[in-house]
Short mmCIF file of C-alpha atoms in Angstrom, two decimals:
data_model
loop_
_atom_site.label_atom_id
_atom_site.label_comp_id
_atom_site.label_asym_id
_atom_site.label_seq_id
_atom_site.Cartn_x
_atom_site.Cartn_y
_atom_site.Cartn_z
CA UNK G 26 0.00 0.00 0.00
CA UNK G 27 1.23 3.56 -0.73
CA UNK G 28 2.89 5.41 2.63
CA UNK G 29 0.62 8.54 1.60
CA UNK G 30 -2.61 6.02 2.19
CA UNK G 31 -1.20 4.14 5.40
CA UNK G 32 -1.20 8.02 6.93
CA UNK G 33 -4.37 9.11 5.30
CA UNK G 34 -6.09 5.68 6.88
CA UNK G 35 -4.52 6.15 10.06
CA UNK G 36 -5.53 9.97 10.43
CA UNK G 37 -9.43 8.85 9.08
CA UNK G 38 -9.82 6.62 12.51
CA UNK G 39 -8.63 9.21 14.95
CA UNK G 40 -10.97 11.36 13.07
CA UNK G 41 -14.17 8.57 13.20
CA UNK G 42 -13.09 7.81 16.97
CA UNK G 43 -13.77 11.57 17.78
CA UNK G 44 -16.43 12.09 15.77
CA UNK G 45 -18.45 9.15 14.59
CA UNK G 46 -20.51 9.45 11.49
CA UNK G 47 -23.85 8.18 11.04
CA UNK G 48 -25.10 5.99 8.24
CA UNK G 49 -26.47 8.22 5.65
CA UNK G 50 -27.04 8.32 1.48
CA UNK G 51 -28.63 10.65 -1.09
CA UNK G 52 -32.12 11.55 -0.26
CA UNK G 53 -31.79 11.54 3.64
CA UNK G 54 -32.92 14.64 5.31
CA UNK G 55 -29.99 15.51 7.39
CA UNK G 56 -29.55 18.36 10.40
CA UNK G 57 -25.99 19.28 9.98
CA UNK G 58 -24.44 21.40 13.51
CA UNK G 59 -21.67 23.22 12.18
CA UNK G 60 -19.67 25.00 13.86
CA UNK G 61 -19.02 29.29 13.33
CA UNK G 62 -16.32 31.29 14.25
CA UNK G 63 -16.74 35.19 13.85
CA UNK G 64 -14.49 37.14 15.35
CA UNK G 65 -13.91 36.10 18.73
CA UNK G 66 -17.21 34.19 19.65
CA UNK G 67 -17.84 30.31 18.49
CA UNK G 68 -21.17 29.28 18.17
CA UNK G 69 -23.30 26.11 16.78
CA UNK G 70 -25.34 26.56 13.23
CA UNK G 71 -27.71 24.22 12.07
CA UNK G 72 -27.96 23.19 8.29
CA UNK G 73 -30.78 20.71 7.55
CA UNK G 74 -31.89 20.08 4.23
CA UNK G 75 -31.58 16.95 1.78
CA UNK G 76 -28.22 15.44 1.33
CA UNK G 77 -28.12 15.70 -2.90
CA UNK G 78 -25.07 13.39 -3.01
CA UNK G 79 -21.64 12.25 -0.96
CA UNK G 80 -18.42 11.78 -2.31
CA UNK G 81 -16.53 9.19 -0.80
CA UNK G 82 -12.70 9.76 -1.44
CA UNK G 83 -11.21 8.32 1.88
CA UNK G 84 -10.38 11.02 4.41
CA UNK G 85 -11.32 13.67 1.65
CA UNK G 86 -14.97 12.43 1.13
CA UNK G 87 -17.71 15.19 1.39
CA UNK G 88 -21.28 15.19 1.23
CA UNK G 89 -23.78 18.08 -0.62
CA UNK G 90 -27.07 19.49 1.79
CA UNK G 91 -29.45 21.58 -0.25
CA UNK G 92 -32.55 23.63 1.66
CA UNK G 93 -35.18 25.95 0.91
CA UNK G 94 -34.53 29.22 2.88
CA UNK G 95 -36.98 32.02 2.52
CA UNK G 96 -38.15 30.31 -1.26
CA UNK G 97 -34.38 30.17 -2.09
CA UNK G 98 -32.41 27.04 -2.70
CA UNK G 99 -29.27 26.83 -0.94
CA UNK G 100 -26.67 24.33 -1.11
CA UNK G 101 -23.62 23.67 0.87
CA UNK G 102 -21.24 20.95 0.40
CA UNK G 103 -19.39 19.99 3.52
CA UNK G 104 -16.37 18.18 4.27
CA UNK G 105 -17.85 14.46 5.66
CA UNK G 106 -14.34 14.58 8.80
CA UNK G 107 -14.03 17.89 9.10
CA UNK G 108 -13.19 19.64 12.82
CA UNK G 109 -16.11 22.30 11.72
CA UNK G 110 -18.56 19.80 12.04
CA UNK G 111 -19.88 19.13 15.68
CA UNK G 112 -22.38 17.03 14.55
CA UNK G 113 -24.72 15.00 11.62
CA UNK G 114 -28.38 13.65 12.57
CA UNK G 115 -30.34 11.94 10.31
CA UNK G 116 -34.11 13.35 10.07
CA UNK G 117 -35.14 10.93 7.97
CA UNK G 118 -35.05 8.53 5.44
CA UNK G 119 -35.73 9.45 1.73
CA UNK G 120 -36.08 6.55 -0.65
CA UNK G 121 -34.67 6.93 -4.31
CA UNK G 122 -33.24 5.38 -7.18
CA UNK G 123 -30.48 7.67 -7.57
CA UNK G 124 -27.14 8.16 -6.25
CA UNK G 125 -27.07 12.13 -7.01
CA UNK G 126 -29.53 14.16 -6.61
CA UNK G 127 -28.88 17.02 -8.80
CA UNK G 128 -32.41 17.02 -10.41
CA UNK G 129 -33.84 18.28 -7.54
CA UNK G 130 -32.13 21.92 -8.09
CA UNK G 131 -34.50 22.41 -11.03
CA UNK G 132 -37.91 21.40 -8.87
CA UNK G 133 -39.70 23.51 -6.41
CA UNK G 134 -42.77 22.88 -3.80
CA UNK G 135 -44.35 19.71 -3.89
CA UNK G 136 -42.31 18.51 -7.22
CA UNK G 137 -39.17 18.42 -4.91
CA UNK G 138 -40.48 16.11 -2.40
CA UNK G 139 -39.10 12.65 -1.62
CA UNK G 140 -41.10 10.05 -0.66
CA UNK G 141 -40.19 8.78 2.97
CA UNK G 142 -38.10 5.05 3.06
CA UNK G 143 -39.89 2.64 5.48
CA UNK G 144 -37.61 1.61 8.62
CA UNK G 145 -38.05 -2.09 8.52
CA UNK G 146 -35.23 -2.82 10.69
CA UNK G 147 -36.82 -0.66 13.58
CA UNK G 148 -40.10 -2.28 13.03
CA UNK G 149 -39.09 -5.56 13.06
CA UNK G 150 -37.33 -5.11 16.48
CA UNK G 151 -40.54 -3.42 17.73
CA UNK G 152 -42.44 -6.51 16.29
CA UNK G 153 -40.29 -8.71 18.44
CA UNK G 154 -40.55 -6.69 21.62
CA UNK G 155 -44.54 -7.39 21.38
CA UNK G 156 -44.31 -10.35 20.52
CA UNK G 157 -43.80 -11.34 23.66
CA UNK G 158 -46.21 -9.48 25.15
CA UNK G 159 -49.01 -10.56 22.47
CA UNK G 160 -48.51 -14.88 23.16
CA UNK G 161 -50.67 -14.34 26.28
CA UNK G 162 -53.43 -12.37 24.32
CA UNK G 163 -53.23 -14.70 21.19
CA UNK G 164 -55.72 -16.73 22.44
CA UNK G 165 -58.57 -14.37 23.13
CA UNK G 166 -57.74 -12.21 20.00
CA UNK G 167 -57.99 -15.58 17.59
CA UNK G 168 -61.50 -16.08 18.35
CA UNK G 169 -62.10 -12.81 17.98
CA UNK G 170 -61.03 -12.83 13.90
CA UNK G 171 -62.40 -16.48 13.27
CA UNK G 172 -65.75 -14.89 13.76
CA UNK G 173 -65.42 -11.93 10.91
CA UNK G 174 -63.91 -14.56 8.84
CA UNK G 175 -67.16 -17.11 9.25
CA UNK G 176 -69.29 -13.89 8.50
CA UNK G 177 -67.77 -12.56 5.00
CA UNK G 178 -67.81 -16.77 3.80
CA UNK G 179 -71.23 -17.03 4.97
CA UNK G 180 -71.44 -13.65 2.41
CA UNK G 181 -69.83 -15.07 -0.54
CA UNK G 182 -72.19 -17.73 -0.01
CA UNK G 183 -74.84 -15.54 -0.45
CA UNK G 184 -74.45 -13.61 -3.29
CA UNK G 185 -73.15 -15.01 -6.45
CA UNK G 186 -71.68 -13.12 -9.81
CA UNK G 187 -72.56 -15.00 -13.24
CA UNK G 188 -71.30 -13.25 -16.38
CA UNK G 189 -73.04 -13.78 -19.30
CA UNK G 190 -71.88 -13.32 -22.39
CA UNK G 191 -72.67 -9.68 -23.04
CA UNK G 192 -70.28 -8.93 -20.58
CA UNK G 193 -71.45 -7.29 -17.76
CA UNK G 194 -71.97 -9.06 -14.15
CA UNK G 195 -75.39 -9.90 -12.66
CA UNK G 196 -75.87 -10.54 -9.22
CA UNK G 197 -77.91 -12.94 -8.01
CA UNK G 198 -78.88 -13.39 -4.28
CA UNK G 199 -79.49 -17.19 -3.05
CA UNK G 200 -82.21 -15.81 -0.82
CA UNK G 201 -80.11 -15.74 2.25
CA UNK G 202 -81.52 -14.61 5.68
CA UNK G 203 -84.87 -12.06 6.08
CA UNK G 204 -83.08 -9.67 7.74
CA UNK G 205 -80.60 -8.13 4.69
CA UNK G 206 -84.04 -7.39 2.54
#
């Protein structure tokens, strides 16, 4: 391996030790804490808007956030192991086909949107945490679907579709009980 990548590799997991980064890709709406030095005073600024795209070159990679601010689109690309950076939180999940999002700087209001990526990881592990809890109501909550079930057969039962030839469905009712009249 080159010497210049052995240092670069070594420098990248002080940097992820300090400063861990979270999971993220294209289309995740990310709150980005960064942090701003004017004269004297430091303070914390908060970026959040859609990550458009990252670009993963080792301890060089960055990573592109684009927002609406007062009907204005602004985007900042930001260093992914930079010292500025105090902090990246993923909002949420955006699911798309597309590793840059560059389209997106042509699109306003509800044409810009990204539809939100289901957590099935999270839900799963929810699942599992009630399914404990749901063995000892299992019983009680079977009987309580077998009955629905019995009613919509009994249903079917009842009414009948013939098609004739013409094409369109008639309905005929097997008499049933007095009650549906």
């Amino acid at each position: 391996m080159n010497t210049i990548k052995e240092i670069e590799n070594e420098q990248l997991e002080k940097l992820i030790q300090n400063n861990p980064v979270p999971d993220f890709a294209a289309g995740d709406t990310l709150k980005v804490n960064v942090k701003v030095v004017e004269g004297t005073r430091e303070r914390v600024q908060a970026f959040e808007g859609v990550c458009l795209g990252r670009k993963n070159a080792g301890i060089n990679s960055s990573f592109t956030v684009r927002k609406l601010s007062y009907g204005e689109g602004v985007e900042r690309v930001f260093p992914l192991y930079s010292t500025s950076i105090e902090s990246i939180e993923v909002v949420r999940r955006g699911d798309v086909r597309r590793a840059k999002l560059y389209y997106l700087r042509g699109r306003t209001g509800k044409r810009a949107r990204i539809a939100e990526k289901t957590d099935w990881d999270r839900a799963k592990k929810k699942d599992e945490g009630e399914a404990t809890e749901a063995t000892e109501a299992a019983p009680e909550a079977e009987a309580k679907t077998e009955e629905p079930k019995k009613a919509k057969k009994k249903a079917k039962k009842k009414a009948k579709v013939e098609v004739p030839e013409t094409g369109e469905a008639v309905i005929k009712d097997n008499g049933g009980d007095k009650d549906d009249k």
